[in-house]
Amino acid sequence: MSALPAADHELADLVARAREREKAAVSRLIGVFEDSRPAAADDRARVLAALDVDPGPECVVLGVTGTPGSGKSSLLARLTLDALAADPDLSIAVVAVDPSSHISGGSLLGDRTRMRAPLDERRLYFRSQASATELGGLSPSTFQVCRLLTRLFRCVVVETVGIGQSEADVRHLADRVYLVLQPLGGDEVQFLKAGIIEVPDAFILNKCDEPSAESSYHQLKGSLGLARPFDADPPEIHRTSARTGAGIPELTEAMLAAIATTRPRTHAEREPHFLERWVEDEWGRQGRRHLVDALGGAPAHLAGSGGFDAAQVAFDRSIRAALAAG
Ligand SMILES: Nc1nc2c(ncn2[C@@H]2O[C@H](COP(=O)(O)OP(=O)(O)OP(=O)(O)O)[C@@H](O)[C@H]2O)c(=O)[nH]1
Ligand SMILES: [Mg+2]
């Protein structure tokens, strides 16, 4: 059964309430975008058509990635409220891809920070999604949910653990990526490991209330020079403590400036990567080959299908026909 009202005037009313960022309406629409059943594609297309008649202001997507437990959620809880207080026109939706919730429904890493948006503050919305993998890759529906939220909010923040595939995904989703790190025990090599240091546009060294923070800051600075010879100017390193509040006003200001000056990707620019990911998840290597050889690649297939949802339906039909033909 469809999760949407069948009558057009009822859908229009639901969409209007979501535009006002009424939490119940936003949550109901999110259900449609998280629904992986094939029939949901038509519902998504209806919602997007209703929204795109009268597009709102551009939305900047910020990626906040980083090592597990580095303080991403604690920082966001403070930053979002401070930013909303500073700018009355701002609205923010946070999508946290949660590495632990699908395993135990509870705590993987000790006392996890959970952000709750005050119920009466319509300018702040929070959604937690179970991760696809234990290591915190983006959930397949993160992109789908962002398609909706970027049409309702001025800024969408995606919080992920920065490991493996999620780094590449967050790069394709976000217009600007922050990497949150915590002070090391003194092993410089760790900052250089795993390649994560090459992706972000800016760095946040959190937990600066800890004693090793000062030496870690200098190690990070040194590592960046080595790992990122491509930077004309060294990237920003913000030093913060979500515990004491040190550095939070400066980071809030930098975030507001980034939202004001970043030219966001268009919806269409985000689609090819996530169509490829979907094809790979559903059909594996064979699917990838079909997308390229039979359909001319993701951008061509998207352009020829009339939108992401239609492209998924058309791909499904096309590969099934090819397989049946042997
Ligand atoms: N000392 C200190 N502890 C902090 C700071 N920020 C967060 N913490 C603590 O670090 C732990 C993890 O914080 P979270 O905000 O949940 O970190 P996270 O990066 O969102 O964690 P995951 O989403 O599980 O990867 C919690 O116990 C926090 O209280 C800080 O600035 N200083
Ligand atoms: Mg978190």
Tab-separated table of C-alpha atoms and ligand atoms in Angstrom:
chain	number	residue	atom	x	y	z
A	1	MET	CA	0.000	0.000	0.000
A	2	SER	CA	1.182	3.493	-0.781
A	3	ALA	CA	2.198	5.653	2.141
A	4	LEU	CA	0.892	8.741	0.379
A	5	PRO	CA	-2.636	10.089	0.114
A	6	ALA	CA	-4.165	9.145	-3.248
A	7	ALA	CA	-6.016	12.429	-3.739
A	8	ASP	CA	-3.922	15.209	-5.251
A	9	HIS	CA	-5.306	17.896	-2.939
A	10	GLU	CA	-4.355	15.816	0.108
A	11	LEU	CA	-0.847	15.306	-1.235
A	12	ALA	CA	-0.596	19.047	-1.909
A	13	ASP	CA	-1.624	19.698	1.693
A	14	LEU	CA	0.971	17.235	3.038
A	15	VAL	CA	3.698	18.790	0.880
A	16	ALA	CA	2.684	22.289	1.989
A	17	ARG	CA	2.968	21.264	5.632
A	18	ALA	CA	6.386	19.689	4.985
A	19	ARG	CA	7.486	22.943	3.379
A	20	GLU	CA	6.539	24.660	6.626
A	21	ARG	CA	8.826	22.005	8.152
A	22	GLU	CA	6.090	20.575	10.324
A	23	LYS	CA	7.872	17.573	11.828
A	24	ALA	CA	5.089	15.012	11.373
A	25	ALA	CA	4.720	15.918	7.684
A	26	VAL	CA	8.485	15.796	7.058
A	27	SER	CA	8.706	12.403	8.789
A	28	ARG	CA	5.840	10.994	6.736
A	29	LEU	CA	7.522	12.024	3.482
A	30	ILE	CA	10.852	10.629	4.675
A	31	GLY	CA	9.115	7.268	4.993
A	32	VAL	CA	8.440	7.404	1.258
A	33	PHE	CA	12.091	8.176	0.479
A	34	GLU	CA	13.403	5.420	2.753
A	35	ASP	CA	11.032	2.857	1.233
A	36	SER	CA	13.055	0.465	-0.924
A	37	ARG	CA	10.049	-1.272	-2.504
A	38	PRO	CA	9.763	-0.640	-6.249
A	39	ALA	CA	6.293	0.912	-5.895
A	40	ALA	CA	7.710	3.752	-3.779
A	41	ALA	CA	9.479	5.224	-6.825
A	42	ASP	CA	6.162	6.522	-8.186
A	43	ASP	CA	5.327	8.103	-4.829
A	44	ARG	CA	8.706	9.829	-4.736
A	45	ALA	CA	8.191	11.161	-8.206
A	46	ARG	CA	4.803	12.589	-7.130
A	47	VAL	CA	6.311	14.300	-4.079
A	48	LEU	CA	9.219	15.754	-6.037
A	49	ALA	CA	6.924	16.979	-8.794
A	50	ALA	CA	4.799	18.771	-6.185
A	51	LEU	CA	7.881	20.315	-4.552
A	52	ASP	CA	9.631	21.326	-7.750
A	53	VAL	CA	6.686	23.398	-8.973
A	54	ASP	CA	7.907	26.068	-6.593
A	55	PRO	CA	11.514	25.382	-5.543
A	56	GLY	CA	12.689	26.838	-2.243
A	57	PRO	CA	16.101	28.406	-1.587
A	58	GLU	CA	19.210	26.455	-2.550
A	59	CYS	CA	20.426	23.929	-0.016
A	60	VAL	CA	24.054	23.403	0.955
A	61	VAL	CA	24.933	19.853	2.021
A	62	LEU	CA	27.687	19.560	4.615
A	63	GLY	CA	29.348	16.225	5.302
A	64	VAL	CA	30.663	15.655	8.819
A	65	THR	CA	32.742	12.526	8.856
A	66	GLY	CA	35.388	11.209	11.176
A	67	THR	CA	36.664	8.456	13.366
A	68	PRO	CA	34.161	6.689	15.633
A	69	GLY	CA	33.590	8.529	18.893
A	70	SER	CA	35.533	11.638	17.853
A	71	GLY	CA	32.611	13.816	18.932
A	72	LYS	CA	30.716	14.450	15.680
A	73	SER	CA	27.276	14.268	17.278
A	74	SER	CA	28.295	16.281	20.340
A	75	LEU	CA	29.684	19.003	18.089
A	76	LEU	CA	26.621	19.058	15.850
A	77	ALA	CA	24.281	19.355	18.825
A	78	ARG	CA	26.016	22.607	19.772
A	79	LEU	CA	26.798	23.945	16.307
A	80	THR	CA	23.314	23.604	14.888
A	81	LEU	CA	21.647	25.410	17.798
A	82	ASP	CA	24.247	28.193	17.764
A	83	ALA	CA	23.954	28.619	14.005
A	84	LEU	CA	20.141	28.792	14.147
A	85	ALA	CA	20.349	31.364	16.932
A	86	ALA	CA	22.715	33.490	14.846
A	87	ASP	CA	20.720	33.363	11.617
A	88	PRO	CA	16.907	33.559	11.774
A	89	ASP	CA	16.578	32.552	8.093
A	90	LEU	CA	18.550	29.346	8.516
A	91	SER	CA	17.036	25.872	8.721
A	92	ILE	CA	19.037	22.666	9.199
A	93	ALA	CA	18.295	18.967	8.816
A	94	VAL	CA	20.797	16.495	10.256
A	95	VAL	CA	20.967	12.936	8.894
A	96	ALA	CA	23.137	10.782	11.142
A	97	VAL	CA	24.157	7.452	9.683
A	98	ASP	CA	24.380	5.374	12.773
A	99	PRO	CA	26.871	2.520	12.781
A	100	SER	CA	25.446	0.797	15.824
A	101	SER	CA	21.685	1.050	15.716
A	102	HIS	CA	21.105	-1.962	13.484
A	103	ILE	CA	23.334	-4.184	15.560
A	104	SER	CA	22.038	-3.748	19.054
A	105	GLY	CA	19.675	-0.828	18.874
A	106	GLY	CA	21.929	0.604	21.500
A	107	SER	CA	25.453	1.438	22.258
A	108	LEU	CA	28.438	0.182	20.325
A	109	LEU	CA	30.847	2.773	21.579
A	110	GLY	CA	29.861	3.678	25.082
A	111	ASP	CA	27.654	6.625	25.879
A	112	ARG	CA	26.658	7.648	22.377
A	113	THR	CA	25.442	11.151	21.930
A	114	ARG	CA	21.981	11.424	20.497
A	115	MET	CA	20.827	14.730	19.234
A	116	ARG	CA	17.253	15.692	19.725
A	117	ALA	CA	15.734	18.634	17.958
A	118	PRO	CA	13.443	20.633	20.249
A	119	LEU	CA	9.923	19.718	19.128
A	120	ASP	CA	8.776	23.303	18.750
A	121	GLU	CA	11.823	24.355	16.687
A	122	ARG	CA	10.762	23.789	13.104
A	123	ARG	CA	14.071	25.004	11.726
A	124	LEU	CA	15.884	21.952	13.059
A	125	TYR	CA	15.141	18.389	12.036
A	126	PHE	CA	17.041	15.277	13.045
A	127	ARG	CA	16.976	11.828	11.500
A	128	SER	CA	19.052	8.807	12.418
A	129	GLN	CA	19.523	6.010	9.896
A	130	ALA	CA	20.929	2.553	10.432
A	131	SER	CA	24.119	2.055	8.475
A	132	ALA	CA	24.401	-0.495	5.707
A	133	THR	CA	27.550	-1.930	7.228
A	134	GLU	CA	29.074	-2.244	10.647
A	135	LEU	CA	31.802	0.141	9.604
A	136	GLY	CA	29.403	2.941	8.936
A	137	GLY	CA	28.980	3.155	5.177
A	138	LEU	CA	26.169	5.387	4.022
A	139	SER	CA	22.857	3.637	4.055
A	140	PRO	CA	21.430	3.169	0.544
A	141	SER	CA	18.557	5.423	1.502
A	142	THR	CA	20.736	8.317	2.717
A	143	PHE	CA	20.870	9.763	-0.777
A	144	GLN	CA	17.134	9.289	-1.194
A	145	VAL	CA	16.353	11.084	2.061
A	146	CYS	CA	18.698	13.910	1.067
A	147	ARG	CA	16.766	14.334	-2.187
A	148	LEU	CA	13.797	15.282	-0.015
A	149	LEU	CA	15.509	17.246	2.742
A	150	THR	CA	17.550	19.400	0.347
A	151	ARG	CA	14.224	20.650	-0.987
A	152	LEU	CA	12.921	21.579	2.481
A	153	PHE	CA	15.927	22.969	4.392
A	154	ARG	CA	18.626	25.576	3.722
A	155	CYS	CA	21.325	23.198	4.996
A	156	VAL	CA	21.511	19.421	5.300
A	157	VAL	CA	24.264	17.921	7.453
A	158	VAL	CA	25.181	14.273	6.901
A	159	GLU	CA	27.079	12.679	9.802
A	160	THR	CA	28.970	9.473	8.951
A	161	VAL	CA	31.830	7.452	10.305
A	162	GLY	CA	34.633	8.027	7.815
A	163	ILE	CA	35.646	4.559	6.794
A	164	GLY	CA	35.781	2.888	3.391
A	165	GLN	CA	32.956	3.438	0.928
A	166	SER	CA	31.225	6.063	3.052
A	167	GLU	CA	34.051	8.511	2.342
A	168	ALA	CA	33.512	8.311	-1.390
A	169	ASP	CA	29.755	8.542	-0.944
A	170	VAL	CA	29.878	11.543	1.332
A	171	ARG	CA	32.149	13.302	-1.148
A	172	HIS	CA	29.489	12.871	-3.839
A	173	LEU	CA	26.658	13.925	-1.578
A	174	ALA	CA	28.142	16.870	0.294
A	175	ASP	CA	29.211	20.236	-1.092
A	176	ARG	CA	31.726	20.560	1.703
A	177	VAL	CA	33.239	17.837	3.877
A	178	TYR	CA	34.560	18.245	7.434
A	179	LEU	CA	36.698	15.544	9.034
A	180	VAL	CA	36.461	15.336	12.828
A	181	LEU	CA	39.492	13.853	14.562
A	182	GLN	CA	40.391	13.412	18.197
A	183	PRO	CA	43.831	13.785	19.764
A	184	LEU	CA	46.106	10.813	19.281
A	185	GLY	CA	48.126	8.930	21.802
A	186	GLY	CA	51.192	10.247	19.976
A	187	ASP	CA	51.477	8.090	16.860
A	188	GLU	CA	51.764	10.436	13.893
A	189	VAL	CA	51.197	7.673	11.373
A	190	GLN	CA	47.567	7.315	12.374
A	191	PHE	CA	46.543	10.613	10.826
A	192	LEU	CA	47.985	9.482	7.506
A	193	LYS	CA	46.419	6.042	7.551
A	194	ALA	CA	43.366	5.013	5.582
A	195	GLY	CA	43.516	7.861	3.101
A	196	ILE	CA	40.754	9.773	4.879
A	197	ILE	CA	42.965	12.809	5.143
A	198	GLU	CA	42.738	13.504	1.393
A	199	VAL	CA	38.965	13.851	1.167
A	200	PRO	CA	37.940	16.683	3.499
A	201	ASP	CA	37.794	20.400	2.765
A	202	ALA	CA	38.396	21.271	6.413
A	203	PHE	CA	39.503	19.545	9.597
A	204	ILE	CA	38.158	19.685	13.121
A	205	LEU	CA	40.384	18.516	15.920
A	206	ASN	CA	37.882	17.967	18.719
A	207	LYS	CA	38.442	17.142	22.419
A	208	CYS	CA	40.983	19.929	22.720
A	209	ASP	CA	40.383	19.770	26.456
A	210	GLU	CA	42.512	16.613	26.448
A	211	PRO	CA	46.207	16.914	27.340
A	212	SER	CA	47.564	15.491	24.061
A	213	ALA	CA	45.579	17.950	21.936
A	214	GLU	CA	48.395	20.452	21.441
A	215	SER	CA	50.931	17.942	20.140
A	216	SER	CA	48.265	16.240	18.005
A	217	TYR	CA	47.464	19.579	16.383
A	218	HIS	CA	51.083	20.039	15.298
A	219	GLN	CA	51.274	16.458	14.071
A	220	LEU	CA	48.125	16.907	12.037
A	221	LYS	CA	49.431	20.115	10.499
A	222	GLY	CA	52.654	18.364	9.543
A	223	SER	CA	50.820	15.347	8.141
A	224	LEU	CA	48.598	17.530	5.970
A	225	GLY	CA	51.590	19.074	4.249
A	226	LEU	CA	52.843	15.616	3.324
A	227	ALA	CA	49.558	13.956	2.453
A	228	ARG	CA	48.046	16.784	0.446
A	229	PRO	CA	50.650	18.239	-1.892
A	230	PHE	CA	47.720	19.315	-4.104
A	231	ASP	CA	46.556	22.059	-1.697
A	232	ALA	CA	47.471	25.568	-2.793
A	233	ASP	CA	46.675	26.798	0.709
A	234	PRO	CA	46.678	24.539	3.743
A	235	PRO	CA	43.101	23.565	4.729
A	236	GLU	CA	41.456	25.007	7.835
A	237	ILE	CA	42.029	23.130	11.062
A	238	HIS	CA	39.482	24.050	13.712
A	239	ARG	CA	40.316	23.214	17.293
A	240	THR	CA	37.231	22.569	19.416
A	241	SER	CA	35.931	21.029	22.569
A	242	ALA	CA	32.296	20.010	22.527
A	243	ARG	CA	32.702	19.496	26.261
A	244	THR	CA	33.937	22.965	27.294
A	245	GLY	CA	32.653	24.911	24.279
A	246	ALA	CA	36.130	26.116	23.299
A	247	GLY	CA	36.357	26.950	19.591
A	248	ILE	CA	32.617	26.447	19.006
A	249	PRO	CA	31.797	30.125	18.238
A	250	GLU	CA	34.601	30.245	15.645
A	251	LEU	CA	33.479	26.993	14.040
A	252	THR	CA	29.850	28.157	13.995
A	253	GLU	CA	30.913	31.324	12.222
A	254	ALA	CA	32.943	29.343	9.679
A	255	MET	CA	30.010	27.026	9.061
A	256	LEU	CA	27.628	29.948	8.509
A	257	ALA	CA	30.111	31.484	6.080
A	258	ALA	CA	30.401	28.171	4.229
A	259	ILE	CA	26.621	27.915	3.911
A	260	ALA	CA	26.446	31.483	2.622
A	261	THR	CA	29.225	31.166	0.037
A	262	THR	CA	29.211	27.551	-1.174
A	263	ARG	CA	27.677	27.019	-4.580
A	264	PRO	CA	25.789	23.782	-4.057
A	265	ARG	CA	25.625	20.978	-6.578
A	266	THR	CA	22.347	20.643	-8.403
A	267	HIS	CA	20.101	17.682	-7.647
A	268	ALA	CA	20.989	16.239	-11.054
A	269	GLU	CA	24.735	16.491	-10.387
A	270	ARG	CA	24.405	14.196	-7.365
A	271	GLU	CA	22.448	11.508	-9.177
A	272	PRO	CA	24.950	9.587	-11.387
A	273	HIS	CA	27.147	8.373	-8.517
A	274	PHE	CA	24.169	7.187	-6.496
A	275	LEU	CA	22.555	5.517	-9.488
A	276	GLU	CA	25.802	3.587	-9.974
A	277	ARG	CA	25.847	2.641	-6.299
A	278	TRP	CA	22.251	1.455	-6.463
A	279	VAL	CA	22.939	-0.612	-9.586
A	280	GLU	CA	25.956	-2.166	-7.897
A	281	ASP	CA	24.015	-2.958	-4.711
A	282	GLU	CA	21.123	-4.520	-6.606
A	283	TRP	CA	22.883	-6.203	-9.533
A	284	GLY	CA	26.602	-6.287	-8.794
A	285	ARG	CA	29.247	-6.220	-11.528
A	286	GLN	CA	26.835	-7.513	-14.098
A	287	GLY	CA	24.613	-4.521	-13.405
A	288	ARG	CA	27.491	-2.102	-13.772
A	289	ARG	CA	28.397	-3.594	-17.125
A	290	HIS	CA	24.804	-3.383	-18.316
A	291	LEU	CA	24.596	0.261	-17.249
A	292	VAL	CA	27.666	1.126	-19.294
A	293	ASP	CA	27.378	-1.190	-22.299
A	294	ALA	CA	23.636	-1.229	-22.884
A	295	LEU	CA	22.562	2.132	-21.494
A	296	GLY	CA	25.573	4.362	-22.112
A	297	GLY	CA	26.499	4.968	-18.456
A	298	ALA	CA	24.708	6.635	-15.548
A	299	PRO	CA	24.560	10.240	-16.842
A	300	ALA	CA	23.187	9.198	-20.257
A	301	HIS	CA	20.690	6.793	-18.717
A	302	LEU	CA	19.470	9.436	-16.239
A	303	ALA	CA	19.089	12.018	-18.976
A	304	GLY	CA	17.168	9.581	-21.155
A	305	SER	CA	14.814	8.405	-18.414
A	306	GLY	CA	13.490	11.649	-16.970
A	307	GLY	CA	14.677	11.550	-13.383
A	308	PHE	CA	16.259	9.239	-10.835
A	309	ASP	CA	13.138	7.260	-9.948
A	310	ALA	CA	12.235	6.632	-13.575
A	311	ALA	CA	15.859	5.676	-14.287
A	312	GLN	CA	15.705	2.969	-11.597
A	313	VAL	CA	12.481	1.547	-12.991
A	314	ALA	CA	13.848	1.636	-16.549
A	315	PHE	CA	17.111	-0.005	-15.518
A	316	ASP	CA	15.278	-2.814	-13.780
A	317	ARG	CA	13.160	-3.470	-16.842
A	318	SER	CA	16.138	-3.287	-19.182
A	319	ILE	CA	18.426	-5.663	-17.312
A	320	ARG	CA	15.640	-8.194	-16.725
A	321	ALA	CA	14.874	-8.197	-20.441
A	322	ALA	CA	18.567	-8.624	-21.260
A	323	LEU	CA	18.884	-11.529	-18.821
A	324	ALA	CA	15.730	-13.197	-20.130
A	325	ALA	CA	17.059	-12.883	-23.680
A	326	GLY	CA	20.087	-14.755	-22.486
B	1	LIG	N1	36.718	15.180	26.547
B	1	LIG	C1	35.868	15.363	25.549
B	1	LIG	N2	34.957	14.410	25.269
B	1	LIG	C2	34.100	14.619	24.254
B	1	LIG	C3	34.133	15.790	23.473
B	1	LIG	N3	33.176	15.707	22.515
B	1	LIG	C4	32.577	14.511	22.678
B	1	LIG	N4	33.125	13.849	23.729
B	1	LIG	C5	32.748	12.525	24.228
B	1	LIG	O1	33.141	11.548	23.269
B	1	LIG	C6	32.176	10.496	23.197
B	1	LIG	C7	31.678	10.317	21.770
B	1	LIG	O2	30.969	11.492	21.405
B	1	LIG	P1	29.956	11.500	20.179
B	1	LIG	O3	29.512	12.909	19.990
B	1	LIG	O4	28.906	10.459	20.343
B	1	LIG	O5	30.944	11.069	18.994
B	1	LIG	P2	30.579	10.639	17.517
B	1	LIG	O6	31.745	10.988	16.691
B	1	LIG	O7	29.260	11.202	17.112
B	1	LIG	O8	30.456	9.071	17.693
B	1	LIG	P3	29.899	8.004	16.627
B	1	LIG	O9	28.710	8.610	15.960
B	1	LIG	O10	29.551	6.827	17.475
B	1	LIG	O11	31.035	7.723	15.701
B	1	LIG	C8	31.105	10.839	24.206
B	1	LIG	O12	31.381	10.184	25.395
B	1	LIG	C9	31.241	12.343	24.365
B	1	LIG	O13	30.789	12.796	25.612
B	1	LIG	C10	35.101	16.800	23.815
B	1	LIG	O14	35.217	17.851	23.191
B	1	LIG	N5	35.933	16.519	24.857
B	2	MG	MG	27.561	10.245	16.289
